[in-house]
Coordinates of C-alpha atoms in Angstrom, one line a residue:
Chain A
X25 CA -107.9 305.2 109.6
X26 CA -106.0 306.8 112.2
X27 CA -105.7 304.2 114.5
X28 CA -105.9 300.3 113.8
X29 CA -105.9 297.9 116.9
X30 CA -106.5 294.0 115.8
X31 CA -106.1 291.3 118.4
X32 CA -104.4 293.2 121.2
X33 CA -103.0 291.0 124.0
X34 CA -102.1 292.4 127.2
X35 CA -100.6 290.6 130.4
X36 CA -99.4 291.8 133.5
X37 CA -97.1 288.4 134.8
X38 CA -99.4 285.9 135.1
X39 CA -102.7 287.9 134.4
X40 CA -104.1 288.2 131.4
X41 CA -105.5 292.5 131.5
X42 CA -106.7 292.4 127.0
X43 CA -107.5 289.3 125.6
X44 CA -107.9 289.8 122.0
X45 CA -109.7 293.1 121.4
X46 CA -109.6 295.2 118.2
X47 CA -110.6 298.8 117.4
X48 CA -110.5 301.5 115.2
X49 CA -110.7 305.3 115.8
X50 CA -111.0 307.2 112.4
X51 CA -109.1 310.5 111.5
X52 CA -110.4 313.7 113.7
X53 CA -113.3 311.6 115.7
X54 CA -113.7 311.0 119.4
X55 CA -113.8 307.7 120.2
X56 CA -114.3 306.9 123.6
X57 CA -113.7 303.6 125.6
X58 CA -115.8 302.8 128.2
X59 CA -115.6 299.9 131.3
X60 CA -115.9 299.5 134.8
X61 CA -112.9 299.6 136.8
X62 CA -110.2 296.7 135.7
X63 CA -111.7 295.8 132.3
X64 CA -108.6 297.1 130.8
X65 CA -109.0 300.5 129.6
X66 CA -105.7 301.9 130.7
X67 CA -103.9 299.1 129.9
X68 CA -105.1 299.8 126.1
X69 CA -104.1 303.0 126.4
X70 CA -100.2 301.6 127.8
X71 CA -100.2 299.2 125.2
X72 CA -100.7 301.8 122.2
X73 CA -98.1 304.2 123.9
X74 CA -95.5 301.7 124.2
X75 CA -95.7 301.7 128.1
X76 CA -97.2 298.2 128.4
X77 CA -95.9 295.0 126.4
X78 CA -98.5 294.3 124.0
X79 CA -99.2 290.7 121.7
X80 CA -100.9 291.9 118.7
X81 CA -100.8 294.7 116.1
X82 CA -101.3 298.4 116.5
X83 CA -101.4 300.3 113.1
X84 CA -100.9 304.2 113.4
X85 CA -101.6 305.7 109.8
X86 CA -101.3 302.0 108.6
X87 CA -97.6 301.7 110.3
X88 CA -97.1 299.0 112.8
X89 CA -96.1 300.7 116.1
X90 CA -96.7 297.3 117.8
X91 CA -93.7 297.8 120.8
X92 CA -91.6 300.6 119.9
X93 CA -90.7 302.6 122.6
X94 CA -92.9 305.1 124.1
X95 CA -90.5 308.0 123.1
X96 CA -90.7 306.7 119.4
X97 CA -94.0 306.9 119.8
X98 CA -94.4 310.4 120.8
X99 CA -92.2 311.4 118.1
X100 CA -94.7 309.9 115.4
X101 CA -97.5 311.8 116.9
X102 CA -99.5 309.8 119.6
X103 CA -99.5 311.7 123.2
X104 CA -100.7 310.3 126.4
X105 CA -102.4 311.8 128.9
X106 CA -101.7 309.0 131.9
X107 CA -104.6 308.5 134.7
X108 CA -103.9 310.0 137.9
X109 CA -102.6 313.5 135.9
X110 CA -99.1 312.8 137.1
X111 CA -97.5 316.5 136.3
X112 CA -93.9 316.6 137.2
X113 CA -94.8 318.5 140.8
X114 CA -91.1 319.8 141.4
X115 CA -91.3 321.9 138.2
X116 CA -93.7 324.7 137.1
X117 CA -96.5 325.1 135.3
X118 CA -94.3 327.0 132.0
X119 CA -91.0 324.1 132.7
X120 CA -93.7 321.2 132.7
X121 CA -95.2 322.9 129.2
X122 CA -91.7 323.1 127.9
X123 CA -91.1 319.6 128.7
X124 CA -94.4 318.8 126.3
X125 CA -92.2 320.1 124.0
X126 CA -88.9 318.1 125.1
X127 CA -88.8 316.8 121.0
X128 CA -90.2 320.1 119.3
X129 CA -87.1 321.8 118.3
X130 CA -88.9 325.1 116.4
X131 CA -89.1 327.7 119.0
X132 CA -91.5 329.8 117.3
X133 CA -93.9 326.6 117.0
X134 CA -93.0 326.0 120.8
X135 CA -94.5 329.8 121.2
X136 CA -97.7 329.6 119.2
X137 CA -98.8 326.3 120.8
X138 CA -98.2 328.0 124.4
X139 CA -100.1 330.7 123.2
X140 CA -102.9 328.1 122.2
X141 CA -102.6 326.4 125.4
X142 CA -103.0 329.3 127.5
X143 CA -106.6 330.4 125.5
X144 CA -107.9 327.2 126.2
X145 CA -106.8 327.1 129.6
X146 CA -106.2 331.0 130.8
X147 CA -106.1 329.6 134.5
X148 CA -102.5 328.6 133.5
X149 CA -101.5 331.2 131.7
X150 CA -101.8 333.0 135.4
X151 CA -100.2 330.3 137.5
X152 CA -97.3 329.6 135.0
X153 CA -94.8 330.5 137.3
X154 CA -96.4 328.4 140.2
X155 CA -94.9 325.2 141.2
X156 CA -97.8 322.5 139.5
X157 CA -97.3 320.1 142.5
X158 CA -99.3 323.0 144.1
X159 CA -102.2 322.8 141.7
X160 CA -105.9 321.8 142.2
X161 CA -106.6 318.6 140.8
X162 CA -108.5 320.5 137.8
X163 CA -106.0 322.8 137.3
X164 CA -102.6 319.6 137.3
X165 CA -105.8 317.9 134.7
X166 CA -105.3 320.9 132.4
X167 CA -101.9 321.2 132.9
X168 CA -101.5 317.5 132.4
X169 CA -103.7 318.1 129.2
X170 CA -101.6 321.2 128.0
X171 CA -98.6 319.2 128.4
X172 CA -99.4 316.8 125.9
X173 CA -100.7 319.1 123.2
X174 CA -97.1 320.7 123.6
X175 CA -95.8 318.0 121.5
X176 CA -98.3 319.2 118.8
X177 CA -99.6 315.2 118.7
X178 CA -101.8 314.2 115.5
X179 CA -103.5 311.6 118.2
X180 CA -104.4 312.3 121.9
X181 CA -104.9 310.1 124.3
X182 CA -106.8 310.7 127.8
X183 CA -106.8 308.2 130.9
X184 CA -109.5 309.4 132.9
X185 CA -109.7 313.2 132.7
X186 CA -112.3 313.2 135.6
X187 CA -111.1 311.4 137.7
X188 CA -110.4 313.4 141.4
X189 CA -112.3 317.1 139.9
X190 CA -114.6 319.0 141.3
X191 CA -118.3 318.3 138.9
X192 CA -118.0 321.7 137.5
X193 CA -114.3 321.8 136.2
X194 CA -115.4 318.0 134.8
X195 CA -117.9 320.0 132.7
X196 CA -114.9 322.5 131.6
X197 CA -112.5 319.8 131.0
X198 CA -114.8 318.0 128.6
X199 CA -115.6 321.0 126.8
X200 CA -111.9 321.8 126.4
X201 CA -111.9 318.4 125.1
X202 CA -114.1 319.0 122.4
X203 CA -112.7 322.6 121.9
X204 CA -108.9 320.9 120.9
X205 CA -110.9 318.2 118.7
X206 CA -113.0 320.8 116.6
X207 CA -110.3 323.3 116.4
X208 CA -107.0 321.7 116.0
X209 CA -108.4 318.5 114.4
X210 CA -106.8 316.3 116.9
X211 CA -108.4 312.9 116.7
X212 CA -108.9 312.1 120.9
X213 CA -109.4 308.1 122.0
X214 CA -110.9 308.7 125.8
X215 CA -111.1 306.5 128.1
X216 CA -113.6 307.1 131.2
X217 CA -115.7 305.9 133.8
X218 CA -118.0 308.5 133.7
X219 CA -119.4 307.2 130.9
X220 CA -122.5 309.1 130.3
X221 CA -120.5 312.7 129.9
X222 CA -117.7 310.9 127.5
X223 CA -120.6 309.5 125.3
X224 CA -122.2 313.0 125.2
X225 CA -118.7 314.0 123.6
X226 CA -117.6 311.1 122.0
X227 CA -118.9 309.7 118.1
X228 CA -118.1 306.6 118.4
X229 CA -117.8 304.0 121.8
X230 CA -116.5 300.5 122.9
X231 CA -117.4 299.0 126.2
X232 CA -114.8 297.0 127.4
X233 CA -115.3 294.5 130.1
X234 CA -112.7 291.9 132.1
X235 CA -110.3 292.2 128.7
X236 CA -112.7 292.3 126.0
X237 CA -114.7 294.5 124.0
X238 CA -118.1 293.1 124.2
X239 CA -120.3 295.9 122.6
X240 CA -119.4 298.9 120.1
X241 CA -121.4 301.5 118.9
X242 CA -122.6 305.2 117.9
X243 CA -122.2 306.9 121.0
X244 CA -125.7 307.7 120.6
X245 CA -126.9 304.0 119.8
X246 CA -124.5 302.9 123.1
X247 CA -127.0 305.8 125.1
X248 CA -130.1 303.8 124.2
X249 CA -128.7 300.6 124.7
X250 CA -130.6 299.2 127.7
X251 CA -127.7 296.4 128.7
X252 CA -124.8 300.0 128.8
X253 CA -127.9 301.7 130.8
X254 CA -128.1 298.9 132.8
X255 CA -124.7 299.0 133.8
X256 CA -123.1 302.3 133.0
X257 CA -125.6 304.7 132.9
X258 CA -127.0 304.2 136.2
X259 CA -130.0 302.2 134.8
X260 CA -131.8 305.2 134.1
Chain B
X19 CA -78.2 330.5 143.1
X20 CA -75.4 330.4 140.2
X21 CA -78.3 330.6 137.2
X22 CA -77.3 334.4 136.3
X23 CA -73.9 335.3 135.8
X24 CA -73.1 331.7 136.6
X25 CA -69.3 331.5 134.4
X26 CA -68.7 334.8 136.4
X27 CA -69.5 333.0 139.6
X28 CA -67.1 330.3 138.1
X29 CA -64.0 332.6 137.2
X30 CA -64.5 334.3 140.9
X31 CA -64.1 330.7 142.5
X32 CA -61.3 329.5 140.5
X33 CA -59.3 332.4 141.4
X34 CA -60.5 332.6 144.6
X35 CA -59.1 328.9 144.6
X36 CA -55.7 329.4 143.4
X37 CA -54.9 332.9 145.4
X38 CA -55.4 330.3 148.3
X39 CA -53.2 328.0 147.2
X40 CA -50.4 330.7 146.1
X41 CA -50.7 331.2 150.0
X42 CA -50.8 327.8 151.3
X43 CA -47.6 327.4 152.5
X44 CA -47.6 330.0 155.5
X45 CA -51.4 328.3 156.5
X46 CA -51.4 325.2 159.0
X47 CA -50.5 322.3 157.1
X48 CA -53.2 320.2 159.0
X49 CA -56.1 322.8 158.6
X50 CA -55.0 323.4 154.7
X51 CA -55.2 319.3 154.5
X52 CA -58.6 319.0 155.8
X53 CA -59.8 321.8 153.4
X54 CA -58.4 319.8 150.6
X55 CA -60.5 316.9 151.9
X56 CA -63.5 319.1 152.4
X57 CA -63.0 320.2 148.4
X58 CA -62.7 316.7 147.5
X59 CA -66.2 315.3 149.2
X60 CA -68.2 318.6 147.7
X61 CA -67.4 317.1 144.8
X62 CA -68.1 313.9 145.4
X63 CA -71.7 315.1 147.3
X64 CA -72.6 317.1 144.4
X65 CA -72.0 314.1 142.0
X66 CA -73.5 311.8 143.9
X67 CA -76.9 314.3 144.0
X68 CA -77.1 314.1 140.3
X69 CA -77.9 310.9 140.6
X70 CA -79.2 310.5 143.7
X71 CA -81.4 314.1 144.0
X72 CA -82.3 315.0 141.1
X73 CA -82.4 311.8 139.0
X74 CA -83.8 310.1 141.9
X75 CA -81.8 306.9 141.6
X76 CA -80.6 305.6 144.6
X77 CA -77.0 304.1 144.2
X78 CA -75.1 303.0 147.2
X79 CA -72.0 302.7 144.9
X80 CA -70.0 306.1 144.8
X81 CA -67.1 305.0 146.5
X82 CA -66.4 302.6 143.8
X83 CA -66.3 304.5 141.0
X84 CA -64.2 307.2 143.1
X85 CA -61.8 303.7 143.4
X86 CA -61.5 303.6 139.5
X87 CA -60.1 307.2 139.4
X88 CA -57.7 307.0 141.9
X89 CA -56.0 303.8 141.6
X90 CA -56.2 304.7 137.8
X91 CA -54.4 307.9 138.3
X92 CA -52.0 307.1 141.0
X93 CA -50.9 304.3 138.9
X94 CA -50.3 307.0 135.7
X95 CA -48.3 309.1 138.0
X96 CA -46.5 306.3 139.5
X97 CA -45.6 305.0 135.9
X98 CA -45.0 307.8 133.9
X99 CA -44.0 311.0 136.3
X100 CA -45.5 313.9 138.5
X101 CA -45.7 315.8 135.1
X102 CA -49.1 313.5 133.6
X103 CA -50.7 315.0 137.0
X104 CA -53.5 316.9 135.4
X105 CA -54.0 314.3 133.0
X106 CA -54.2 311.6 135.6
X107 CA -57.2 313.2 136.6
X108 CA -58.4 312.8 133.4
X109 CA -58.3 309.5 132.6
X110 CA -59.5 308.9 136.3
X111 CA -62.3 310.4 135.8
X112 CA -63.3 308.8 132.2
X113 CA -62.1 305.5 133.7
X114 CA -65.0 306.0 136.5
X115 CA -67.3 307.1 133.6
X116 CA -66.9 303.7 131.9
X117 CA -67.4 301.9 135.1
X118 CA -70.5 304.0 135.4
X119 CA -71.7 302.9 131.9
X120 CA -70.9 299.4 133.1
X121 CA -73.0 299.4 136.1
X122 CA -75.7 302.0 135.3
X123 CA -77.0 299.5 131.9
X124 CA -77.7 296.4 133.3
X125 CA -78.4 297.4 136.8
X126 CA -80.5 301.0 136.0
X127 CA -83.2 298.5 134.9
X128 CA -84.3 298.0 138.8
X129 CA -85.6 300.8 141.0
X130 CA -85.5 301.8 144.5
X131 CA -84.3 299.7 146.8
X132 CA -83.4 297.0 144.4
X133 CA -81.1 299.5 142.6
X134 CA -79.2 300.3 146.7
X135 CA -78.3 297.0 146.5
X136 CA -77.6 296.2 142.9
X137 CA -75.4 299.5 143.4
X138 CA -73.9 298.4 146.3
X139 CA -72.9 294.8 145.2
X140 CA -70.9 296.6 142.1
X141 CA -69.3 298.7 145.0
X142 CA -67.5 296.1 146.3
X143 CA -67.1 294.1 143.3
X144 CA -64.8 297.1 141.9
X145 CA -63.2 297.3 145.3
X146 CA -62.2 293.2 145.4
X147 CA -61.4 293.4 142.0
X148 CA -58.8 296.1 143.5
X149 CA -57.7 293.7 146.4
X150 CA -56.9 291.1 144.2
X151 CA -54.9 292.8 141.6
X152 CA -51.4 292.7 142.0
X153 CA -51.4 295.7 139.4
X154 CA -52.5 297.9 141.7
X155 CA -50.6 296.1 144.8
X156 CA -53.8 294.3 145.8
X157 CA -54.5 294.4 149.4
X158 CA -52.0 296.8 150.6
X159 CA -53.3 299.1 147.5
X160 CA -50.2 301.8 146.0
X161 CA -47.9 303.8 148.2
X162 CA -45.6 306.5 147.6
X163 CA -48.2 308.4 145.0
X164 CA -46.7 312.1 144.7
X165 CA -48.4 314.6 147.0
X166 CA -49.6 316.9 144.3
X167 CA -53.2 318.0 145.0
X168 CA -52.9 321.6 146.1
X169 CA -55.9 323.6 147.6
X170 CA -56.8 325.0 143.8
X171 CA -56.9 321.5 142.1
X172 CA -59.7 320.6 145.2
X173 CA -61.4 323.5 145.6
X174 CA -61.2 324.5 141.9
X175 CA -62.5 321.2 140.7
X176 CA -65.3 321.5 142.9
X177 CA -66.6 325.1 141.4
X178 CA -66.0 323.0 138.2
X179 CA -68.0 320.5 139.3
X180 CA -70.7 322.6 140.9
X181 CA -70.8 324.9 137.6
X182 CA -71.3 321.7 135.5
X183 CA -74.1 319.8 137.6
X184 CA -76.0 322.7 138.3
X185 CA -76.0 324.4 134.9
X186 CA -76.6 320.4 133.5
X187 CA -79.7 320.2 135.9
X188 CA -81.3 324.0 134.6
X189 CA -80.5 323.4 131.0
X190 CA -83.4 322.5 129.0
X191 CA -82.5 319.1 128.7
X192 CA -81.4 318.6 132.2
X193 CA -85.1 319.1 133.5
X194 CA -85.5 315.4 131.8
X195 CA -83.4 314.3 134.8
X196 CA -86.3 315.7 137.0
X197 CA -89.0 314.8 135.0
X198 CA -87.3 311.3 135.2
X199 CA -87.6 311.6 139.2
X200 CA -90.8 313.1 139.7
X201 CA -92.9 310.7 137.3
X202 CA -90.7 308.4 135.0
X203 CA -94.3 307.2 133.1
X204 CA -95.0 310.9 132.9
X205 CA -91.6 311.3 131.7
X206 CA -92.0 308.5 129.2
X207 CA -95.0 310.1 127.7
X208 CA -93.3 313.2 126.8
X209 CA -91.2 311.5 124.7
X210 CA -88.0 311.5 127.4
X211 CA -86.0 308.5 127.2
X212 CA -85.9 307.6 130.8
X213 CA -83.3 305.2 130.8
X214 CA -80.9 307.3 128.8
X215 CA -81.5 309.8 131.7
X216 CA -80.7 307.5 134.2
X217 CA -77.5 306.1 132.6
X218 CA -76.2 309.9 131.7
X219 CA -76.5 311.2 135.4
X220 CA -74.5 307.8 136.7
X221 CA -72.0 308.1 133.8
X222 CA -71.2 312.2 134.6
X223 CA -71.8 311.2 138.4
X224 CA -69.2 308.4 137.7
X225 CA -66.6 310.8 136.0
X226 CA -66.8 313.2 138.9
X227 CA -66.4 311.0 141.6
X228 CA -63.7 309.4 139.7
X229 CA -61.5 312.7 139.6
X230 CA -61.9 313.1 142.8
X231 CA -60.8 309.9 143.7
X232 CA -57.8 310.8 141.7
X233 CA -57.4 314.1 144.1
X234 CA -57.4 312.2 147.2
X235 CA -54.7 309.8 146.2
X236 CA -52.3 312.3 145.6
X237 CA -53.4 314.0 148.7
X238 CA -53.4 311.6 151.1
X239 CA -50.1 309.8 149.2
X240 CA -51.8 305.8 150.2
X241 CA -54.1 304.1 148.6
X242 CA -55.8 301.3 150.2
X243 CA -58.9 299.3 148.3
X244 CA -60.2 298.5 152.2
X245 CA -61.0 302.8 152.0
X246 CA -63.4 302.5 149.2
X247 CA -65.8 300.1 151.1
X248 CA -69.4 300.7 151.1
X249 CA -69.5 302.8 154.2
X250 CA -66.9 305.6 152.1
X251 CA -70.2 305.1 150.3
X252 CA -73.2 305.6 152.5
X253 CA -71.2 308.6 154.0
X254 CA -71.2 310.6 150.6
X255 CA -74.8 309.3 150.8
X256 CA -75.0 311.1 154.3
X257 CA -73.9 314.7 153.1
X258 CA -76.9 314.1 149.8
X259 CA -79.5 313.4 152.7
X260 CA -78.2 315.9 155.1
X261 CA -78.1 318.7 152.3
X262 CA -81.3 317.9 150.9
X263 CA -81.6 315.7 148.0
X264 CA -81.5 317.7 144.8
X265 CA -80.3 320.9 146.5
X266 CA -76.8 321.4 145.5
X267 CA -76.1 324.5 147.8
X268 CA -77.5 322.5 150.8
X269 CA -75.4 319.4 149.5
X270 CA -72.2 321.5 149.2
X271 CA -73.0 323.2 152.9
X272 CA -73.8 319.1 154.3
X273 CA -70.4 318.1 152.7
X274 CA -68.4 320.8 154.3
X275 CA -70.2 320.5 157.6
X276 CA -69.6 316.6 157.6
X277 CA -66.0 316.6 156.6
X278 CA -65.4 319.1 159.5
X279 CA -67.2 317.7 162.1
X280 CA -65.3 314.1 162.9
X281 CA -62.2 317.0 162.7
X282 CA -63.6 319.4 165.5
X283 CA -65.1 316.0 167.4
X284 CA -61.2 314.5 167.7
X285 CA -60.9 315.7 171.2
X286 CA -63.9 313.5 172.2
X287 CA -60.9 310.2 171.5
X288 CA -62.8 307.2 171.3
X289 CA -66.5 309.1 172.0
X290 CA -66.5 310.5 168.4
X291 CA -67.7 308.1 166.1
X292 CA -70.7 308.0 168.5
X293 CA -71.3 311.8 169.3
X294 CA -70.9 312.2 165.3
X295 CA -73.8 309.4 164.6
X296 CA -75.7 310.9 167.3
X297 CA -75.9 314.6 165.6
X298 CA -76.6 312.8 162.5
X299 CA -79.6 310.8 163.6
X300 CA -80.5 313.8 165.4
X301 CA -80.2 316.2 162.2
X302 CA -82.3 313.8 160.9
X303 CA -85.0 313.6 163.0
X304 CA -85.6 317.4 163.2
X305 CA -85.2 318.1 159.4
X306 CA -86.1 314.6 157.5
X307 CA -86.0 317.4 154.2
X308 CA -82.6 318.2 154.5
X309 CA -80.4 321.0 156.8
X310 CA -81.3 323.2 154.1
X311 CA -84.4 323.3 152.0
X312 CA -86.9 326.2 153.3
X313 CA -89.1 328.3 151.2
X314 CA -86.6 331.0 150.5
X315 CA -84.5 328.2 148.5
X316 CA -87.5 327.0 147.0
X317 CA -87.1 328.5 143.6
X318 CA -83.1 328.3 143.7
X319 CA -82.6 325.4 145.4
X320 CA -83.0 323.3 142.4
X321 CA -79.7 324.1 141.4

């Protein structure tokens, strides 16, 4: 198992974001994580990053990484792609890349996962010398994306790739998504509203709601699910 | 601006420093003292942008730390001879660094306004901890310090200072001190340490403001704690603003513009401090970005 979550408590002061929710997203899969707007999603994702004080126990290749800080955390091989894309506008595209790689030392690895970067995402490769605060939203999404792989993470995590982007880049970045998975064997935990294109992508799903996880599935078995059509699917 | 042949720049400045100073003596002693004092707040204003341009932490206490190195020094020099001079500055400066450490630890944990005034309270705790030491001659601070800062030791500093910051801020891991302004979760997520970024840029912020608190005691010979109070401090803050945070060239033009300006305004008598506030508030109404960001600095004007 790749990634272990049992009992995960989350609070934010007073408030109570995860009460008690437990997961598991096996070696190479997407596994997606679904939920309506504050039932917790990206506070799972801050918790298992280190960003977010957690109670509980997050196992990472069956090592408790409950806590650590979120630069420890990178170094073993989880990277976070936060919500909102949040590229660092003041520097270019190729600096923010080579920050992805702020704890690869190897050069010539630095090169080839550029190179890698840049054939998923050629529209980078021609604005790598542009400033990325003056991106399209699509464009700081890939570069946001592209950053993280620069730190050549085992484990990938995405906060809402679609949020802000134009339909049709939506429909590119979710392809990419898949692209990275099948190719580089990067196991991906996805978290989305749009939850009918990240269970067209996704394996495997868990519907959180107010905290908890109150249904888990076969993304396929979540998309016949009348209750998750009900609600997520826009009752179709 | 200084990326490419940046030690050459270096080497060009320090000799362009010290062929002044050989020279000094046949300039105007009053016009050769305000360029030392011009020398002296470049380096504080491009020390001061490290932390508070491109590390994006606002600290209101500069003027503290540049305490540390000057009572520190003058009391060296007062002590032990003119001789331990360069080596005043020194231990000025690593004095300040210390304090920084101090302060940055516990109080780099707030943000934004909360770290102004966290900043600002260690400001004047350092400078009442000076009024109320009789080891540094509390309240009436030290007299009688040698006058031994010469035109090179300011102005040469400074290109020291300039070459160090700016090369810092485009090394590879300078850019964390960006990353750590622009997004510090973003930051976080690479793997950057964000409060080990934060603590750096006030420690090497600390240690230049702290040698050039050591220059201006042995230039202006008196050393009172009642100048290091937190308005020494908001002007430093002045020249970052003025210059364009995070754009040493504009910070270093800011410094030198504000330094002179109070000078050329002395005629006005009494009318000064107001015609100087004035031009400021004004400076800032028409270029809230700074005196000297446009696009054709864009690209350098990180430095």
């Amino acid at each position: 198992m790749m990634l272990e979550i049992k009992n995960l408590n989350v609070s934010y002061g007073a408030i109570g974001a995860l009460h008690g929710i437990s997961l598991q997203v096996e070696q190479g899969a997407i596994v997606t994580l679904i939920g309506a707007n504050g039932a917790g999603k990206s506070t799972t994702l801050r918790a298992i990053s280190g960003l977010a004080r957690a109670k509980g126990q997050i196992l990472y290749q069956g090592k408790d990484i409950t806590n650590l800080p979120p630069h420890k955390i990178v170094a073993a091989g989880l990277s976070h792609v936060p919500e909102g894309r949040m590229v660092f506008a003041n520097l270019t595209v190729m600096e923010n890349l080579q920050m992805g790689a702020y704890l690869q030392r190897d050069k010539s690895v630095i090169r080839t996962t550029e190179e890698f970067i840049f054939s998923v995402f050629p529209r980078l490769a021609e604005r790598r010398k542009q400033l990325s605060g003056t991106l399209s939203g699509g464009e700081q999404q890939m570069l946001a994306i592209g950053r993280a792989l620069m730190g050549q993470p085992k484990f990938l995590m995405l906060d809402e790739p679609s949020l802000g982007i134009a339909p049709l880049l939506v429909k590119t970045i979710f392809e990419k998504i898949v692209e990275i998975n099948k190719t580089q064997g990067i196991t991906i935990l996805l978290v989305e509203q749009n939850a009918n294109l990240a269970l067209e992508v996704a394996s495997y799903g868990y519907v959180l709601e107010t905290g908890q996880i109150i249904l888990e599935d076969k993304s396929d078995a979540l998309r016949a699910n009348p209750k998750v059509k009900a609600a997520y699917l826009g009752g179709m | 601006m200084i990326r490419h042949g940046s030690r050459r720049w270096l080497i060009a400045a320090l000799v362009a420093a010290f062929a002044v100073s050989w020279f000094s003596t046949r300039f105007n002693q009053y016009y050769l003292g305000i360029a030392i004092d011009v020398g002296i707040n470049i380096i504080l204003a491009v020390s001061l942008n490290l932390i508070n341009g491109h590390t994006g932490q606002f600290s209101l206490g500069h003027a503290g730390f540049m305490a540390v190195g000057g009572f520190t020094a003058a009391k060296l020099t007062l002590l032990y001879g003119e001789s331990l001079y360069p080596f005043s500055l020194i231990v000025g400066g690593i004095m300040a660094a210390l304090a920084g450490l101090l302060v940055g630890i516990p109080s780099l944990r707030c943000k934004g306004d909360y770290l102004a005034i966290v900043t600002l309270g260690f400001g004047e705790i350092i400078r009442v901890i000076f009024q109320n030491s009789q080891f540094f001659g509390a309240a009436t601070g030290l007299t009688g310090i040698a006058k031994l800062t010469t035109f090179f030791w300011a102005w040469g500093i400074a290109a020291v200072t300039i070459y160090v910051i700016a090369g810092l801020v485009n090394s590879t891991y300078g850019r964390g001190f960006l990353c750590v302004h622009d997004d510090e979760v973003a930051a976080s997520a690479m793997g950057i340490n964000p409060l080990r970024y934060k603590v750096t840029a006030f420690v090497i912020g600390a240690f230049f403001a702290g040698i050039a608190g050591a220059l201006y005691a042995h230039h202006k010979r008196v050393l009172q704690p009642d100048g290091f109070n937190f308005i020494k401090s908001i002007d430093i803050v002045v020249m970052v603003i003025l210059g364009g945070m995070g754009r040493t060239a504009g910070v270093v033009v800011a410094a030198i513009i504000l330094t002179l300006l109070p000078e050329v305004l002395r005629s006005f008598a009494s009318y000064r401090m107001i015609i100087y506030s004035l031009l400021i508030i004004g400076l800032m109404m028409g270029r809230p970005q700074g005196l000297f960001v446009w696009p054709i600095f864009k690209k350098n004007a990180k430095n």
